[in-house]
mmCIF file of C-alpha atoms in Angstrom:
data_model
loop_
_atom_site.group_PDB
_atom_site.id
_atom_site.type_symbol
_atom_site.label_atom_id
_atom_site.label_comp_id
_atom_site.label_asym_id
_atom_site.label_seq_id
_atom_site.Cartn_x
_atom_site.Cartn_y
_atom_site.Cartn_z
ATOM 1 C CA MET J 1 0.000 0.000 0.000
ATOM 2 C CA ALA J 2 1.444 3.298 -1.066
ATOM 3 C CA VAL J 3 1.746 6.010 1.505
ATOM 4 C CA PRO J 4 -1.100 8.495 1.176
ATOM 5 C CA ASP J 5 0.245 11.880 0.143
ATOM 6 C CA LYS J 6 -0.869 15.145 1.677
ATOM 7 C CA GLU J 7 -3.991 15.416 -0.497
ATOM 8 C CA ARG J 8 -5.079 11.840 0.063
ATOM 9 C CA ARG J 9 -4.399 12.152 3.771
ATOM 10 C CA GLN J 10 -6.604 15.215 4.021
ATOM 11 C CA LYS J 11 -9.384 13.450 2.085
ATOM 12 C CA CYS J 12 -9.121 10.495 4.461
ATOM 13 C CA TRP J 13 -9.235 12.714 7.548
ATOM 14 C CA ASP J 14 -12.270 14.611 6.203
ATOM 15 C CA ALA J 15 -14.073 11.289 5.670
ATOM 16 C CA ARG J 16 -13.115 10.232 9.208
ATOM 17 C CA ASP J 17 -14.404 13.457 10.734
ATOM 18 C CA ALA J 18 -17.691 13.214 8.799
ATOM 19 C CA TYR J 19 -18.204 9.624 9.927
ATOM 20 C CA TRP J 20 -17.383 10.416 13.550
ATOM 21 C CA LYS J 21 -19.738 13.390 13.542
ATOM 22 C CA CYS J 22 -22.508 11.172 12.155
ATOM 23 C CA LEU J 23 -21.931 8.670 14.980
ATOM 24 C CA ASP J 24 -21.962 11.470 17.573
ATOM 25 C CA ASP J 25 -25.143 13.066 16.233
ATOM 26 C CA GLY J 26 -27.082 9.839 15.792
ATOM 27 C CA SER J 27 -29.534 8.462 18.345
ATOM 28 C CA GLY J 28 -30.092 4.990 19.732
ATOM 29 C CA GLU J 29 -27.626 2.225 20.412
ATOM 30 C CA ARG J 30 -24.210 1.988 18.828
ATOM 31 C CA ASP J 31 -25.384 -0.616 16.274
ATOM 32 C CA GLN J 32 -28.245 1.595 15.124
ATOM 33 C CA ARG J 33 -26.028 4.625 14.792
ATOM 34 C CA GLU J 34 -23.405 2.689 12.845
ATOM 35 C CA ASP J 35 -26.139 1.430 10.558
ATOM 36 C CA ALA J 36 -27.413 4.950 9.959
ATOM 37 C CA CYS J 37 -23.883 6.124 9.051
ATOM 38 C CA LYS J 38 -23.172 3.222 6.704
ATOM 39 C CA GLN J 39 -22.671 5.426 3.659
ATOM 40 C CA LEU J 40 -20.107 7.586 5.403
ATOM 41 C CA LYS J 41 -18.311 4.488 6.642
ATOM 42 C CA GLN J 42 -18.088 3.329 3.029
ATOM 43 C CA LEU J 43 -16.639 6.714 2.048
ATOM 44 C CA LEU J 44 -14.090 6.344 4.865
ATOM 45 C CA SER J 45 -13.082 2.884 3.619
ATOM 46 C CA ASP J 46 -12.724 4.230 0.085
ATOM 47 C CA SER J 47 -10.597 7.187 1.205
ATOM 48 C CA CYS J 48 -8.178 5.527 3.636
ATOM 49 C CA PRO J 49 -5.946 2.447 3.825
ATOM 50 C CA PRO J 50 -7.754 -0.447 5.616
ATOM 51 C CA VAL J 51 -5.402 -0.391 8.616
ATOM 52 C CA TRP J 52 -6.126 3.304 9.051
ATOM 53 C CA VAL J 53 -9.864 2.622 9.129
ATOM 54 C CA LYS J 54 -9.325 0.018 11.838
ATOM 55 C CA HIS J 55 -7.071 2.412 13.715
ATOM 56 C CA PHE J 56 -9.715 5.163 13.525
ATOM 57 C CA ASP J 57 -12.427 2.803 14.810
ATOM 58 C CA ARG J 58 -10.279 1.918 17.804
ATOM 59 C CA ARG J 59 -9.366 5.539 18.308
ATOM 60 C CA TYR J 60 -13.031 6.577 18.277
ATOM 61 C CA ASP J 61 -13.794 4.061 21.025
ATOM 62 C CA TYR J 62 -10.771 5.189 22.978
ATOM 63 C CA LEU J 63 -11.716 8.857 22.756
ATOM 64 C CA LYS J 64 -15.299 8.113 23.816
ATOM 65 C CA TYR J 65 -14.075 6.054 26.770
ATOM 66 C CA LYS J 66 -11.663 8.808 27.764
ATOM 67 C CA GLU J 67 -14.453 11.390 27.559
ATOM 68 C CA LYS J 68 -16.705 9.234 29.739
ATOM 69 C CA ILE J 69 -14.045 8.813 32.409
ATOM 70 C CA GLU J 70 -13.274 12.513 32.402
ATOM 71 C CA LYS J 71 -16.955 13.394 32.785
ATOM 72 C CA HIS J 72 -18.241 10.675 35.080
ATOM 73 C CA GLY J 73 -15.137 9.201 36.651
ATOM 74 C CA TYR J 74 -13.876 5.681 36.585
ATOM 75 C CA GLU J 75 -16.340 2.906 37.374
ATOM 76 C CA GLN J 76 -15.103 -0.346 38.814
ATOM 77 C CA PRO J 77 -15.923 -3.239 36.488
ATOM 78 C CA HIS J 78 -18.248 -5.859 37.958
ATOM 79 C CA GLY J 79 -16.597 -8.560 40.014
ATOM 80 C CA VAL J 80 -13.768 -6.332 41.133
ATOM 81 C CA ASN J 81 -13.624 -5.763 44.847
ATOM 82 C CA SER J 82 -13.783 -2.040 45.449
ATOM 83 C CA GLN J 83 -12.634 -2.374 49.044
ATOM 84 C CA MET J 84 -8.914 -2.688 48.800
ATOM 85 C CA MET F 1 17.735 16.275 95.795
ATOM 86 C CA ALA F 2 20.065 18.228 93.590
ATOM 87 C CA LEU F 3 17.107 20.153 92.198
ATOM 88 C CA SER F 4 15.835 21.213 95.623
ATOM 89 C CA LEU F 5 19.308 22.330 96.633
ATOM 90 C CA LEU F 6 19.531 24.376 93.500
ATOM 91 C CA ARG F 7 16.166 25.948 94.209
ATOM 92 C CA THR F 8 16.938 26.949 97.777
ATOM 93 C CA GLY F 9 20.319 28.150 96.643
ATOM 94 C CA THR F 10 18.734 30.431 94.072
ATOM 95 C CA LEU F 11 16.326 31.881 96.601
ATOM 96 C CA ALA F 12 19.188 32.568 99.011
ATOM 97 C CA ILE F 13 21.124 34.454 96.386
ATOM 98 C CA MET F 14 18.005 36.343 95.444
ATOM 99 C CA ARG F 15 17.639 37.707 98.903
ATOM 100 C CA GLN F 16 21.230 38.843 98.962
ATOM 101 C CA THR F 17 21.602 40.464 95.554
ATOM 102 C CA PRO F 18 18.687 41.970 93.707
ATOM 103 C CA GLN F 19 20.626 41.688 90.425
ATOM 104 C CA THR F 20 20.096 37.955 90.380
ATOM 105 C CA ARG F 21 16.410 38.610 89.918
ATOM 106 C CA LEU F 22 17.232 38.964 86.262
ATOM 107 C CA PHE F 23 17.495 35.237 86.076
ATOM 108 C CA ALA F 24 14.637 34.449 88.437
ATOM 109 C CA PRO F 25 11.348 33.149 87.129
ATOM 110 C CA LEU F 26 8.612 35.689 86.454
ATOM 111 C CA GLN F 27 6.562 34.648 89.484
ATOM 112 C CA LEU F 28 9.377 35.532 91.877
ATOM 113 C CA GLN F 29 9.704 38.840 90.130
ATOM 114 C CA ARG F 30 6.225 39.744 91.317
ATOM 115 C CA CYS F 31 7.486 39.651 94.897
ATOM 116 C CA THR F 32 9.700 42.644 94.267
ATOM 117 C CA PRO F 33 7.108 45.390 95.059
ATOM 118 C CA TYR F 34 6.265 43.627 98.318
ATOM 119 C CA LEU F 35 9.940 43.474 99.337
ATOM 120 C CA LEU F 36 10.348 47.111 98.414
ATOM 121 C CA ARG F 37 7.392 48.097 100.549
ATOM 122 C CA LEU F 38 8.817 46.210 103.516
ATOM 123 C CA MET F 39 12.047 48.088 103.105
ATOM 124 C CA SER F 40 10.335 51.465 102.693
ATOM 125 C CA ASN F 41 8.475 51.043 106.030
ATOM 126 C CA LYS F 42 11.788 51.477 107.808
ATOM 127 C CA SER F 43 12.431 54.808 106.122
ATOM 128 C CA SER F 44 11.856 58.140 107.910
ATOM 129 C CA ASP F 45 9.356 59.742 105.539
ATOM 130 C CA PRO F 46 6.221 57.660 104.987
ATOM 131 C CA GLU F 47 4.585 60.426 102.852
ATOM 132 C CA LYS F 48 6.934 59.933 99.954
ATOM 133 C CA PRO F 49 6.200 57.351 97.290
ATOM 134 C CA VAL F 50 7.742 54.002 97.882
ATOM 135 C CA ASN F 51 10.309 53.811 95.161
ATOM 136 C CA VAL F 52 11.727 57.283 95.776
ATOM 137 C CA GLN F 53 12.626 56.379 99.372
ATOM 138 C CA LEU F 54 14.928 53.637 98.292
ATOM 139 C CA PRO F 55 18.623 54.361 97.851
ATOM 140 C CA LYS F 56 19.157 55.564 94.322
ATOM 141 C CA LYS F 57 21.326 52.641 93.294
ATOM 142 C CA LYS F 58 18.807 50.070 94.413
ATOM 143 C CA SER F 59 15.959 51.921 92.750
ATOM 144 C CA ASN F 60 17.793 51.820 89.464
ATOM 145 C CA LEU F 61 18.349 48.142 89.804
ATOM 146 C CA ALA F 62 14.777 47.347 90.646
ATOM 147 C CA ALA F 63 12.915 49.720 88.329
ATOM 148 C CA ASP F 64 15.206 50.056 85.305
ATOM 149 C CA LYS F 65 17.589 47.201 84.946
ATOM 150 C CA THR F 66 15.183 44.355 85.505
ATOM 151 C CA PRO F 67 12.535 45.227 82.897
ATOM 152 C CA ILE F 68 15.155 46.082 80.251
ATOM 153 C CA SER F 69 16.913 42.816 80.815
ATOM 154 C CA TRP F 70 13.681 40.908 80.351
ATOM 155 C CA LYS F 71 13.145 42.815 77.160
ATOM 156 C CA ASN F 72 16.686 42.060 76.084
ATOM 157 C CA LEU F 73 16.221 38.434 76.869
ATOM 158 C CA GLY F 74 13.010 38.401 74.818
ATOM 159 C CA ILE F 75 14.675 40.134 71.895
ATOM 160 C CA SER F 76 17.624 37.767 72.126
ATOM 161 C CA VAL F 77 15.335 34.762 72.011
ATOM 162 C CA VAL F 78 13.470 36.158 68.987
ATOM 163 C CA VAL F 79 16.690 37.091 67.134
ATOM 164 C CA PHE F 80 18.191 33.730 67.935
ATOM 165 C CA GLY F 81 15.039 32.059 66.693
ATOM 166 C CA ILE F 82 15.100 34.022 63.441
ATOM 167 C CA LEU F 83 18.781 33.229 62.927
ATOM 168 C CA LEU F 84 18.127 29.543 63.483
ATOM 169 C CA ASN F 85 15.293 29.654 60.982
ATOM 170 C CA VAL F 86 17.405 31.493 58.404
ATOM 171 C CA LEU F 87 20.216 28.968 58.838
ATOM 172 C CA TRP F 88 17.800 26.095 58.535
ATOM 173 C CA TYR F 89 16.248 27.654 55.423
ATOM 174 C CA LEU F 90 19.654 28.247 53.778
ATOM 175 C CA LYS F 91 20.611 24.673 54.502
ATOM 176 C CA LYS F 92 17.365 23.491 52.921
ATOM 177 C CA LEU F 93 17.938 25.671 49.821
ATOM 178 C CA ARG F 94 21.424 24.286 49.417
ATOM 179 C CA LYS F 95 20.139 20.752 49.722
ATOM 180 C CA GLU F 96 17.459 21.417 47.109
ATOM 181 C CA GLU F 97 20.008 22.973 44.759
ATOM 182 C CA ILE F 98 22.224 19.914 45.061
ATOM 183 C CA GLU F 99 19.232 17.633 44.419
ATOM 184 C CA LYS F 100 18.254 19.677 41.352
ATOM 185 C CA ASN F 101 21.732 19.495 39.883
ATOM 186 C CA LYS F 102 21.774 15.790 40.535
ATOM 187 C CA VAL F 103 18.546 15.321 38.534
ATOM 188 C CA LEU F 104 19.840 17.550 35.718
ATOM 189 C CA SER F 105 23.058 15.623 35.380
ATOM 190 C CA ILE F 106 21.152 12.342 35.344
ATOM 191 C CA GLY F 107 18.883 13.692 32.580
ATOM 192 C CA LYS F 108 21.860 14.817 30.573
ATOM 193 C CA ALA F 109 23.495 11.445 30.605
ATOM 194 C CA ALA F 110 20.380 9.365 30.002
ATOM 195 C CA ILE F 111 19.030 10.702 26.668
ATOM 196 C CA GLY F 112 20.921 10.931 23.409
ATOM 197 C CA GLY F 113 24.208 9.785 21.997
ATOM 198 C CA ASP F 114 26.022 9.097 18.738
ATOM 199 C CA PHE F 115 24.047 7.794 15.776
ATOM 200 C CA GLU F 116 24.652 6.856 12.164
ATOM 201 C CA LEU F 117 21.756 6.905 9.717
ATOM 202 C CA VAL F 118 20.988 7.359 6.016
ATOM 203 C CA ASP F 119 19.586 10.523 4.460
ATOM 204 C CA THR F 120 17.214 10.797 1.503
ATOM 205 C CA SER F 121 20.104 10.788 -0.999
ATOM 206 C CA LYS F 122 21.317 7.523 0.598
ATOM 207 C CA LYS F 123 24.299 9.277 2.110
ATOM 208 C CA VAL F 124 25.484 8.233 5.572
ATOM 209 C CA VAL F 125 24.727 10.913 8.138
ATOM 210 C CA SER F 126 25.916 10.948 11.742
ATOM 211 C CA ASN F 127 25.285 13.182 14.743
ATOM 212 C CA LYS F 128 28.662 14.849 14.017
ATOM 213 C CA ASP F 129 27.181 16.362 10.852
ATOM 214 C CA PHE F 130 24.945 18.510 13.073
ATOM 215 C CA ALA F 131 27.712 19.852 15.306
ATOM 216 C CA GLY F 132 27.218 23.580 15.852
ATOM 217 C CA LYS F 133 23.493 23.402 15.094
ATOM 218 C CA TRP F 134 20.416 23.151 17.249
ATOM 219 C CA VAL F 135 18.529 20.033 16.223
ATOM 220 C CA LEU F 136 14.816 19.343 16.656
ATOM 221 C CA ILE F 137 14.024 15.649 16.139
ATOM 222 C CA TYR F 138 10.714 13.888 15.658
ATOM 223 C CA PHE F 139 10.503 10.099 15.514
ATOM 224 C CA GLY F 140 7.725 8.639 13.326
ATOM 225 C CA PHE F 141 6.874 6.651 10.212
ATOM 226 C CA THR F 142 5.512 7.557 6.785
ATOM 227 C CA HIS F 143 2.475 5.216 6.926
ATOM 228 C CA CYS F 144 1.321 6.944 10.121
ATOM 229 C CA PRO F 145 -2.444 7.584 10.076
ATOM 230 C CA ASP F 146 -2.898 10.693 12.206
ATOM 231 C CA ILE F 147 -0.475 11.625 14.945
ATOM 232 C CA CYS F 148 2.795 11.867 12.981
ATOM 233 C CA PRO F 149 1.358 14.197 10.315
ATOM 234 C CA GLU F 150 -0.138 16.393 13.054
ATOM 235 C CA GLU F 151 3.148 16.550 14.924
ATOM 236 C CA LEU F 152 5.124 17.224 11.745
ATOM 237 C CA GLU F 153 2.759 20.048 10.774
ATOM 238 C CA LYS F 154 3.374 21.507 14.211
ATOM 239 C CA MET F 155 7.105 21.108 13.698
ATOM 240 C CA ALA F 156 6.836 22.902 10.331
ATOM 241 C CA LEU F 157 5.254 25.878 12.114
ATOM 242 C CA VAL F 158 8.067 25.880 14.684
ATOM 243 C CA VAL F 159 10.655 25.881 11.860
ATOM 244 C CA ASP F 160 8.909 28.826 10.155
ATOM 245 C CA ASN F 161 8.817 30.726 13.454
ATOM 246 C CA ILE F 162 12.457 30.107 14.314
ATOM 247 C CA ASP F 163 13.681 30.872 10.800
ATOM 248 C CA LYS F 164 12.148 34.330 11.224
ATOM 249 C CA GLU F 165 14.346 34.959 14.273
ATOM 250 C CA ARG F 166 17.510 32.993 13.564
ATOM 251 C CA SER F 167 19.692 32.014 10.629
ATOM 252 C CA ALA F 168 18.685 28.713 9.050
ATOM 253 C CA SER F 169 22.276 27.541 9.459
ATOM 254 C CA VAL F 170 21.938 27.257 13.254
ATOM 255 C CA PHE F 171 18.771 25.161 13.347
ATOM 256 C CA GLN F 172 18.030 21.789 11.754
ATOM 257 C CA PRO F 173 14.697 19.938 11.944
ATOM 258 C CA LEU F 174 14.988 16.143 11.641
ATOM 259 C CA PHE F 175 12.563 13.309 11.023
ATOM 260 C CA ILE F 176 13.842 9.864 12.026
ATOM 261 C CA SER F 177 11.921 6.786 10.938
ATOM 262 C CA VAL F 178 10.887 4.061 13.384
ATOM 263 C CA ASP F 179 9.827 1.835 10.462
ATOM 264 C CA PRO F 180 13.113 0.959 8.722
ATOM 265 C CA GLU F 181 11.605 -1.976 6.834
ATOM 266 C CA ARG F 182 9.214 0.148 4.797
ATOM 267 C CA ASP F 183 10.637 3.659 4.984
ATOM 268 C CA THR F 184 13.130 3.838 2.120
ATOM 269 C CA PRO F 185 15.089 7.044 1.490
ATOM 270 C CA GLU F 186 12.868 7.741 -1.550
ATOM 271 C CA LEU F 187 9.676 7.346 0.458
ATOM 272 C CA ILE F 188 11.009 9.588 3.228
ATOM 273 C CA ALA F 189 12.017 12.248 0.684
ATOM 274 C CA LYS F 190 8.474 12.389 -0.657
ATOM 275 C CA TYR F 191 6.989 12.360 2.821
ATOM 276 C CA THR F 192 9.076 15.089 4.433
ATOM 277 C CA ALA F 193 8.576 17.365 1.399
ATOM 278 C CA ASP F 194 4.853 17.387 2.307
ATOM 279 C CA PHE F 195 5.622 19.206 5.550
ATOM 280 C CA HIS F 196 8.632 21.491 5.183
ATOM 281 C CA LYS F 197 11.431 21.918 2.683
ATOM 282 C CA ARG F 198 13.904 22.267 5.566
ATOM 283 C CA LEU F 199 12.813 19.028 7.236
ATOM 284 C CA MET F 200 15.557 16.427 6.810
ATOM 285 C CA GLY F 201 14.378 12.822 6.799
ATOM 286 C CA LEU F 202 16.585 9.990 8.043
ATOM 287 C CA THR F 203 16.175 6.245 7.973
ATOM 288 C CA GLY F 204 18.582 3.328 8.291
ATOM 289 C CA THR F 205 18.977 -0.380 8.698
ATOM 290 C CA VAL F 206 16.935 -2.192 11.327
ATOM 291 C CA ASP F 207 19.972 -2.177 13.612
ATOM 292 C CA GLN F 208 20.756 1.496 13.073
ATOM 293 C CA ILE F 209 17.184 2.488 13.949
ATOM 294 C CA LYS F 210 17.188 0.149 16.936
ATOM 295 C CA ASP F 211 20.394 1.786 18.159
ATOM 296 C CA VAL F 212 19.262 5.407 17.793
ATOM 297 C CA CYS F 213 15.861 4.656 19.364
ATOM 298 C CA LYS F 214 17.508 2.955 22.304
ATOM 299 C CA LYS F 215 19.791 5.924 22.890
ATOM 300 C CA TYR F 216 16.931 8.413 22.628
ATOM 301 C CA ARG F 217 14.537 6.266 24.689
ATOM 302 C CA ILE F 218 12.029 5.828 21.863
ATOM 303 C CA TYR F 219 9.738 2.835 22.117
ATOM 304 C CA TYR F 220 8.385 1.442 18.825
ATOM 305 C CA SER F 221 6.532 -1.708 17.920
ATOM 306 C CA ALA F 222 4.956 -2.724 14.602
ATOM 307 C CA GLY F 223 1.329 -3.828 14.876
ATOM 308 C CA PRO F 224 -0.321 -6.834 13.173
ATOM 309 C CA LYS F 225 0.047 -6.931 9.386
ATOM 310 C CA GLU F 226 -2.916 -6.807 7.022
ATOM 311 C CA ASP F 227 -2.128 -7.243 3.355
ATOM 312 C CA GLY F 228 1.395 -6.106 4.193
ATOM 313 C CA ASP F 229 0.163 -2.898 5.802
ATOM 314 C CA TYR F 230 0.557 -2.156 9.492
ATOM 315 C CA ILE F 231 0.687 0.647 12.026
ATOM 316 C CA VAL F 232 3.742 1.246 14.196
ATOM 317 C CA ASP F 233 3.023 2.136 17.790
ATOM 318 C CA HIS F 234 5.729 4.493 19.044
ATOM 319 C CA THR F 235 6.667 7.189 21.548
ATOM 320 C CA ILE F 236 5.348 10.572 20.417
ATOM 321 C CA ILE F 237 7.996 13.095 21.294
ATOM 322 C CA MET F 238 10.208 15.869 19.954
ATOM 323 C CA TYR F 239 13.738 16.378 21.218
ATOM 324 C CA LEU F 240 15.863 19.485 21.155
ATOM 325 C CA LEU F 241 19.629 19.007 21.007
ATOM 326 C CA ASN F 242 22.104 21.840 21.570
ATOM 327 C CA PRO F 243 25.028 22.649 19.196
ATOM 328 C CA LYS F 244 27.126 20.100 21.074
ATOM 329 C CA GLY F 245 24.557 17.428 20.290
ATOM 330 C CA GLU F 246 23.459 17.199 23.911
ATOM 331 C CA PHE F 247 19.871 16.687 24.958
ATOM 332 C CA GLN F 248 18.283 19.997 25.961
ATOM 333 C CA GLN F 249 14.537 19.507 26.155
ATOM 334 C CA TYR F 250 11.644 17.291 25.071
ATOM 335 C CA TYR F 251 8.232 18.397 23.815
ATOM 336 C CA GLY F 252 5.216 16.127 24.165
ATOM 337 C CA ARG F 253 2.067 16.121 22.078
ATOM 338 C CA ASN F 254 0.419 18.609 24.456
ATOM 339 C CA LYS F 255 2.898 21.390 23.586
ATOM 340 C CA THR F 256 1.785 23.911 20.949
ATOM 341 C CA ALA F 257 3.967 25.261 18.136
ATOM 342 C CA ALA F 258 4.089 28.636 19.909
ATOM 343 C CA GLU F 259 5.226 27.070 23.185
ATOM 344 C CA ILE F 260 7.944 25.023 21.492
ATOM 345 C CA THR F 261 9.152 28.050 19.485
ATOM 346 C CA LYS F 262 9.418 30.170 22.605
ATOM 347 C CA ASP F 263 11.296 27.506 24.535
ATOM 348 C CA VAL F 264 13.760 26.862 21.696
ATOM 349 C CA LEU F 265 14.455 30.593 21.223
ATOM 350 C CA VAL F 266 14.978 31.128 24.959
ATOM 351 C CA ARG F 267 17.390 28.194 25.115
ATOM 352 C CA MET F 268 19.269 29.513 22.074
ATOM 353 C CA ALA F 269 19.581 32.944 23.702
ATOM 354 C CA MET F 270 20.726 31.534 27.041
ATOM 355 C CA TYR F 271 23.169 29.029 25.593
ATOM 356 C CA LYS F 272 26.860 29.448 26.434
ATOM 357 C CA GLU F 273 29.531 27.574 24.503
#
């Protein structure tokens, strides 16, 4: 896979931002939102190398998780004893 | 036993010489007016105020010397206390200074060192080629999806800013690849040109990159391959080296172009050969 040049990189990032915004603005569960943004996901896949798409998906989850922790604090997963 | 002897001894002296009252506890001091009155009863003129009837010398001792001495003692205690505090503070400052220098010297020795790499015209380049120049290094890879291009765009802004203030001959921006298997000199040439014409790209053999990354404390690890493509996870950091090639400062992702520019310019101005 050739390295995306500046123009291709920008196109890829624009597609990523559009897809992420669609996910953010959508309502319902994650599956429903992803389904509603299918077209933009296709555009993302067309604009970026496959490993980048995977990386962006992971990054989106990471950023959401980070945001949640910053807003609501860390929640102990079930089964973990909170009394140390 | 010894204590009681000491106590009675003190009282005995007190009765003999009023001067020793200086060193007596405050409670005993309160007895003084009573003693004076007893003495004044023997005097010939009861009309006169008590203290005036005493012999002049004694009056001085009782009325003047004692209070002043207490004051002096108080002042002495306070001054002594302040001096002790100042000494203690100076000692603390010195200790902190020594600690600070210790940390600095550790930092100096831990990051950086000699390296030999390949530039975009396949020429061997070593750290000695940058002697006399300030060097700003970013470690990354050309197939990088988001962070490297962002950091390199930031670096390009820093280069523009510094070139406005200083001659281009004293400052060299560098890009060093952490993906030696894919990043050929040709690929790096194309990649760095996207960001800044002054950005010099360096790559090398697997061992050369391993060596430079070890010396500069850069972690890197290639992720799983998919159709030959992969993402390299690596430390995101910029380093500033002084004209002697020594580590001067690092800039993380949170630093803005303006902050980095300012820091580099200040360090350039403060630098002594």
